[in-house]
Amino acid sequence: MMVIFRAILVVALLAGICTAGEKPELKDGKEKTSYSVGYQVGGDFKRQGVELDPDLLVKGIQDAAGGAEPRISPQEMRKTLVELKKKVEADERKERKEKAAKTLAEGEAFLAANGKKEGVVTLPSGLQYKVLAEGTGRAPGAVDNVTVHYRGTLVDGTEF
């Protein structure tokens, strides 16, 4: 959330705003930077599901950059931004919780199916393994160094 507030501050300082619908050529570094920061900020808000009025966003930037009096009190701005932060954080928590529940269910289903496959051993801890090729030679002692060749996979088959 702080990244967004910093980005808005940068946009306000740069104040290189293009009106919607126009596609003027961006001639110099200042124009390209201004547009890029604005585009990034807009994309960040969109990804977070925050609906903004672009005209009022631009007006706020122009007012701040021009030293104009704000349309609402600083206290009201703080209150509004705190509410926005709480909403974004709540939405992110909800999304993480839903993703965690889905991942847990997928993991449990994978382990249940994998445990039934031939040669798979499930330990009391839940760890599952399958010996692909038995080792040869003597068993290592407590102070011996060994080399282990293994292949680990995630539930989606991604190897690590």
PDB file of C-alpha atoms in Angstrom:
ATOM      1  CA  MET A   1       0.000   0.000   0.000  1.00  0.00           C
ATOM      2  CA  MET A   2       2.878   2.367   0.789  1.00  0.00           C
ATOM      3  CA  VAL A   3       4.200   1.728  -2.718  1.00  0.00           C
ATOM      4  CA  ILE A   4       0.963   3.083  -4.147  1.00  0.00           C
ATOM      5  CA  PHE A   5       1.070   6.175  -1.955  1.00  0.00           C
ATOM      6  CA  ARG A   6       4.688   6.804  -2.942  1.00  0.00           C
ATOM      7  CA  ALA A   7       3.816   6.305  -6.591  1.00  0.00           C
ATOM      8  CA  ILE A   8       0.994   8.830  -6.319  1.00  0.00           C
ATOM      9  CA  LEU A   9       3.389  11.281  -4.711  1.00  0.00           C
ATOM     10  CA  VAL A  10       5.854  10.813  -7.559  1.00  0.00           C
ATOM     11  CA  VAL A  11       3.070  11.320 -10.085  1.00  0.00           C
ATOM     12  CA  ALA A  12       2.009  14.478  -8.274  1.00  0.00           C
ATOM     13  CA  LEU A  13       5.552  15.811  -8.373  1.00  0.00           C
ATOM     14  CA  LEU A  14       6.028  15.019 -12.028  1.00  0.00           C
ATOM     15  CA  ALA A  15       2.583  16.293 -13.074  1.00  0.00           C
ATOM     16  CA  GLY A  16       3.030  15.257 -16.688  1.00  0.00           C
ATOM     17  CA  ILE A  17      -0.571  14.308 -17.296  1.00  0.00           C
ATOM     18  CA  CYS A  18      -2.067  13.398 -20.674  1.00  0.00           C
ATOM     19  CA  THR A  19      -5.835  13.549 -21.164  1.00  0.00           C
ATOM     20  CA  ALA A  20      -7.720  10.309 -21.766  1.00  0.00           C
ATOM     21  CA  GLY A  21      -8.116   9.225 -25.359  1.00  0.00           C
ATOM     22  CA  GLU A  22      -5.174  11.237 -26.691  1.00  0.00           C
ATOM     23  CA  LYS A  23      -2.001   9.500 -27.755  1.00  0.00           C
ATOM     24  CA  PRO A  24       0.464  12.343 -28.166  1.00  0.00           C
ATOM     25  CA  GLU A  25       4.045  11.443 -28.864  1.00  0.00           C
ATOM     26  CA  LEU A  26       6.096  11.324 -25.698  1.00  0.00           C
ATOM     27  CA  LYS A  27       9.098  13.402 -26.659  1.00  0.00           C
ATOM     28  CA  ASP A  28      11.480  13.556 -23.734  1.00  0.00           C
ATOM     29  CA  GLY A  29      12.447  11.749 -20.561  1.00  0.00           C
ATOM     30  CA  LYS A  30      10.125  13.817 -18.362  1.00  0.00           C
ATOM     31  CA  GLU A  31       7.082  13.019 -20.519  1.00  0.00           C
ATOM     32  CA  LYS A  32       7.972   9.342 -20.775  1.00  0.00           C
ATOM     33  CA  THR A  33       8.624   9.107 -17.032  1.00  0.00           C
ATOM     34  CA  SER A  34       5.388  10.929 -16.213  1.00  0.00           C
ATOM     35  CA  TYR A  35       3.338   8.652 -18.442  1.00  0.00           C
ATOM     36  CA  SER A  36       5.108   5.517 -17.241  1.00  0.00           C
ATOM     37  CA  VAL A  37       4.536   6.351 -13.569  1.00  0.00           C
ATOM     38  CA  GLY A  38       0.873   7.147 -14.253  1.00  0.00           C
ATOM     39  CA  TYR A  39       0.412   3.928 -16.189  1.00  0.00           C
ATOM     40  CA  GLN A  40       2.083   1.935 -13.421  1.00  0.00           C
ATOM     41  CA  VAL A  41      -0.072   3.537 -10.713  1.00  0.00           C
ATOM     42  CA  GLY A  42      -3.239   2.926 -12.733  1.00  0.00           C
ATOM     43  CA  GLY A  43      -2.280  -0.698 -13.259  1.00  0.00           C
ATOM     44  CA  ASP A  44      -1.499  -1.154  -9.565  1.00  0.00           C
ATOM     45  CA  PHE A  45      -4.914   0.158  -8.549  1.00  0.00           C
ATOM     46  CA  LYS A  46      -6.630  -1.979 -11.181  1.00  0.00           C
ATOM     47  CA  ARG A  47      -4.836  -5.151 -10.001  1.00  0.00           C
ATOM     48  CA  GLN A  48      -5.882  -4.397  -6.433  1.00  0.00           C
ATOM     49  CA  GLY A  49      -9.501  -3.908  -7.487  1.00  0.00           C
ATOM     50  CA  VAL A  50      -9.573  -0.252  -6.425  1.00  0.00           C
ATOM     51  CA  GLU A  51     -12.013   1.799  -8.477  1.00  0.00           C
ATOM     52  CA  LEU A  52     -10.904   5.371  -9.052  1.00  0.00           C
ATOM     53  CA  ASP A  53     -12.260   8.319 -10.997  1.00  0.00           C
ATOM     54  CA  PRO A  54      -9.342   9.118 -13.325  1.00  0.00           C
ATOM     55  CA  ASP A  55     -10.457  12.744 -13.729  1.00  0.00           C
ATOM     56  CA  LEU A  56     -10.462  13.310  -9.968  1.00  0.00           C
ATOM     57  CA  LEU A  57      -7.149  11.490  -9.613  1.00  0.00           C
ATOM     58  CA  VAL A  58      -5.629  13.841 -12.186  1.00  0.00           C
ATOM     59  CA  LYS A  59      -7.271  16.851 -10.508  1.00  0.00           C
ATOM     60  CA  GLY A  60      -5.834  15.814  -7.141  1.00  0.00           C
ATOM     61  CA  ILE A  61      -2.374  15.501  -8.666  1.00  0.00           C
ATOM     62  CA  GLN A  62      -2.681  18.867 -10.387  1.00  0.00           C
ATOM     63  CA  ASP A  63      -3.953  20.568  -7.216  1.00  0.00           C
ATOM     64  CA  ALA A  64      -1.147  19.104  -5.109  1.00  0.00           C
ATOM     65  CA  ALA A  65       1.549  19.909  -7.680  1.00  0.00           C
ATOM     66  CA  GLY A  66       0.158  23.428  -8.148  1.00  0.00           C
ATOM     67  CA  GLY A  67      -0.084  24.153  -4.436  1.00  0.00           C
ATOM     68  CA  ALA A  68      -3.887  24.558  -4.508  1.00  0.00           C
ATOM     69  CA  GLU A  69      -6.010  24.024  -1.422  1.00  0.00           C
ATOM     70  CA  PRO A  70      -7.365  20.471  -1.258  1.00  0.00           C
ATOM     71  CA  ARG A  71     -11.089  19.905  -1.848  1.00  0.00           C
ATOM     72  CA  ILE A  72     -11.360  17.929   1.393  1.00  0.00           C
ATOM     73  CA  SER A  73      -9.645  18.365   4.727  1.00  0.00           C
ATOM     74  CA  PRO A  74      -6.361  16.595   5.485  1.00  0.00           C
ATOM     75  CA  GLN A  75      -8.206  14.644   8.199  1.00  0.00           C
ATOM     76  CA  GLU A  76     -10.812  13.463   5.693  1.00  0.00           C
ATOM     77  CA  MET A  77      -8.034  12.479   3.269  1.00  0.00           C
ATOM     78  CA  ARG A  78      -6.273  10.458   5.978  1.00  0.00           C
ATOM     79  CA  LYS A  79      -9.538   8.799   6.955  1.00  0.00           C
ATOM     80  CA  THR A  80     -10.302   7.958   3.315  1.00  0.00           C
ATOM     81  CA  LEU A  81      -6.830   6.536   2.691  1.00  0.00           C
ATOM     82  CA  VAL A  82      -6.921   4.504   5.916  1.00  0.00           C
ATOM     83  CA  GLU A  83     -10.282   3.054   4.833  1.00  0.00           C
ATOM     84  CA  LEU A  84      -8.828   2.271   1.392  1.00  0.00           C
ATOM     85  CA  LYS A  85      -5.819   0.576   2.976  1.00  0.00           C
ATOM     86  CA  LYS A  86      -8.067  -1.504   5.243  1.00  0.00           C
ATOM     87  CA  LYS A  87     -10.244  -2.549   2.293  1.00  0.00           C
ATOM     88  CA  VAL A  88      -7.257  -3.523   0.141  1.00  0.00           C
ATOM     89  CA  GLU A  89      -5.676  -5.467   3.016  1.00  0.00           C
ATOM     90  CA  ALA A  90      -8.968  -7.237   3.792  1.00  0.00           C
ATOM     91  CA  ASP A  91      -9.377  -8.183   0.130  1.00  0.00           C
ATOM     92  CA  GLU A  92      -5.799  -9.486   0.019  1.00  0.00           C
ATOM     93  CA  ARG A  93      -6.318 -11.515   3.224  1.00  0.00           C
ATOM     94  CA  LYS A  94      -9.506 -13.016   1.789  1.00  0.00           C
ATOM     95  CA  GLU A  95      -7.734 -13.895  -1.464  1.00  0.00           C
ATOM     96  CA  ARG A  96      -4.792 -15.485   0.388  1.00  0.00           C
ATOM     97  CA  LYS A  97      -7.159 -17.461   2.630  1.00  0.00           C
ATOM     98  CA  GLU A  98      -9.111 -18.769  -0.367  1.00  0.00           C
ATOM     99  CA  LYS A  99      -5.899 -19.691  -2.184  1.00  0.00           C
ATOM    100  CA  ALA A 100      -4.537 -21.433   0.927  1.00  0.00           C
ATOM    101  CA  ALA A 101      -7.732 -23.472   1.319  1.00  0.00           C
ATOM    102  CA  LYS A 102      -7.608 -24.482  -2.352  1.00  0.00           C
ATOM    103  CA  THR A 103      -3.923 -25.393  -2.132  1.00  0.00           C
ATOM    104  CA  LEU A 104      -4.500 -27.434   1.039  1.00  0.00           C
ATOM    105  CA  ALA A 105      -7.353 -29.373  -0.581  1.00  0.00           C
ATOM    106  CA  GLU A 106      -5.248 -30.039  -3.685  1.00  0.00           C
ATOM    107  CA  GLY A 107      -2.336 -31.180  -1.518  1.00  0.00           C
ATOM    108  CA  GLU A 108      -4.482 -33.531   0.540  1.00  0.00           C
ATOM    109  CA  ALA A 109      -6.045 -35.004  -2.611  1.00  0.00           C
ATOM    110  CA  PHE A 110      -2.598 -35.485  -4.136  1.00  0.00           C
ATOM    111  CA  LEU A 111      -1.230 -37.221  -1.032  1.00  0.00           C
ATOM    112  CA  ALA A 112      -4.268 -39.507  -0.806  1.00  0.00           C
ATOM    113  CA  ALA A 113      -3.947 -40.560  -4.451  1.00  0.00           C
ATOM    114  CA  ASN A 114      -0.156 -40.753  -4.383  1.00  0.00           C
ATOM    115  CA  GLY A 115      -0.173 -42.915  -1.240  1.00  0.00           C
ATOM    116  CA  LYS A 116      -2.145 -45.578  -3.122  1.00  0.00           C
ATOM    117  CA  LYS A 117       0.411 -45.874  -5.921  1.00  0.00           C
ATOM    118  CA  GLU A 118       2.586 -48.965  -6.076  1.00  0.00           C
ATOM    119  CA  GLY A 119       5.865 -48.620  -4.200  1.00  0.00           C
ATOM    120  CA  VAL A 120       4.969 -45.394  -2.382  1.00  0.00           C
ATOM    121  CA  VAL A 121       5.730 -45.493   1.345  1.00  0.00           C
ATOM    122  CA  THR A 122       3.891 -43.116   3.689  1.00  0.00           C
ATOM    123  CA  LEU A 123       5.596 -42.427   7.012  1.00  0.00           C
ATOM    124  CA  PRO A 124       3.649 -41.549  10.202  1.00  0.00           C
ATOM    125  CA  SER A 125       4.632 -37.892   9.650  1.00  0.00           C
ATOM    126  CA  GLY A 126       2.857 -37.944   6.279  1.00  0.00           C
ATOM    127  CA  LEU A 127       6.077 -37.882   4.271  1.00  0.00           C
ATOM    128  CA  GLN A 128       5.802 -40.022   1.161  1.00  0.00           C
ATOM    129  CA  TYR A 129       8.605 -41.516  -0.849  1.00  0.00           C
ATOM    130  CA  LYS A 130       9.239 -44.122  -3.488  1.00  0.00           C
ATOM    131  CA  VAL A 131      12.557 -45.851  -4.014  1.00  0.00           C
ATOM    132  CA  LEU A 132      13.306 -45.636  -7.718  1.00  0.00           C
ATOM    133  CA  ALA A 133      16.551 -47.633  -7.560  1.00  0.00           C
ATOM    134  CA  GLU A 134      18.019 -49.440  -4.562  1.00  0.00           C
ATOM    135  CA  GLY A 135      21.519 -48.420  -3.586  1.00  0.00           C
ATOM    136  CA  THR A 136      24.398 -50.885  -3.708  1.00  0.00           C
ATOM    137  CA  GLY A 137      27.402 -51.369  -1.481  1.00  0.00           C
ATOM    138  CA  ARG A 138      27.784 -51.197   2.265  1.00  0.00           C
ATOM    139  CA  ALA A 139      25.508 -49.119   4.477  1.00  0.00           C
ATOM    140  CA  PRO A 140      27.032 -45.782   5.580  1.00  0.00           C
ATOM    141  CA  GLY A 141      28.129 -45.253   9.167  1.00  0.00           C
ATOM    142  CA  ALA A 142      27.294 -42.316  11.444  1.00  0.00           C
ATOM    143  CA  VAL A 143      30.326 -40.257  10.340  1.00  0.00           C
ATOM    144  CA  ASP A 144      30.356 -41.221   6.643  1.00  0.00           C
ATOM    145  CA  ASN A 145      29.559 -38.738   3.876  1.00  0.00           C
ATOM    146  CA  VAL A 146      26.994 -39.853   1.356  1.00  0.00           C
ATOM    147  CA  THR A 147      25.636 -38.549  -1.918  1.00  0.00           C
ATOM    148  CA  VAL A 148      21.889 -38.810  -2.352  1.00  0.00           C
ATOM    149  CA  HIS A 149      20.196 -38.579  -5.730  1.00  0.00           C
ATOM    150  CA  TYR A 150      16.540 -37.675  -5.470  1.00  0.00           C
ATOM    151  CA  ARG A 151      13.741 -36.104  -7.471  1.00  0.00           C
ATOM    152  CA  GLY A 152      11.150 -34.028  -5.641  1.00  0.00           C
ATOM    153  CA  THR A 153       7.918 -32.781  -7.170  1.00  0.00           C
ATOM    154  CA  LEU A 154       5.144 -30.417  -6.185  1.00  0.00           C
ATOM    155  CA  VAL A 155       1.497 -31.485  -6.409  1.00  0.00           C
ATOM    156  CA  ASP A 156       1.286 -30.006  -9.913  1.00  0.00           C
ATOM    157  CA  GLY A 157       4.249 -32.099 -11.075  1.00  0.00           C
ATOM    158  CA  THR A 158       6.805 -29.278 -10.975  1.00  0.00           C
ATOM    159  CA  GLU A 159      10.167 -30.823 -10.200  1.00  0.00           C
ATOM    160  CA  PHE A 160      12.493 -29.282  -7.642  1.00  0.00           C
TER     161      PHE A 160
END
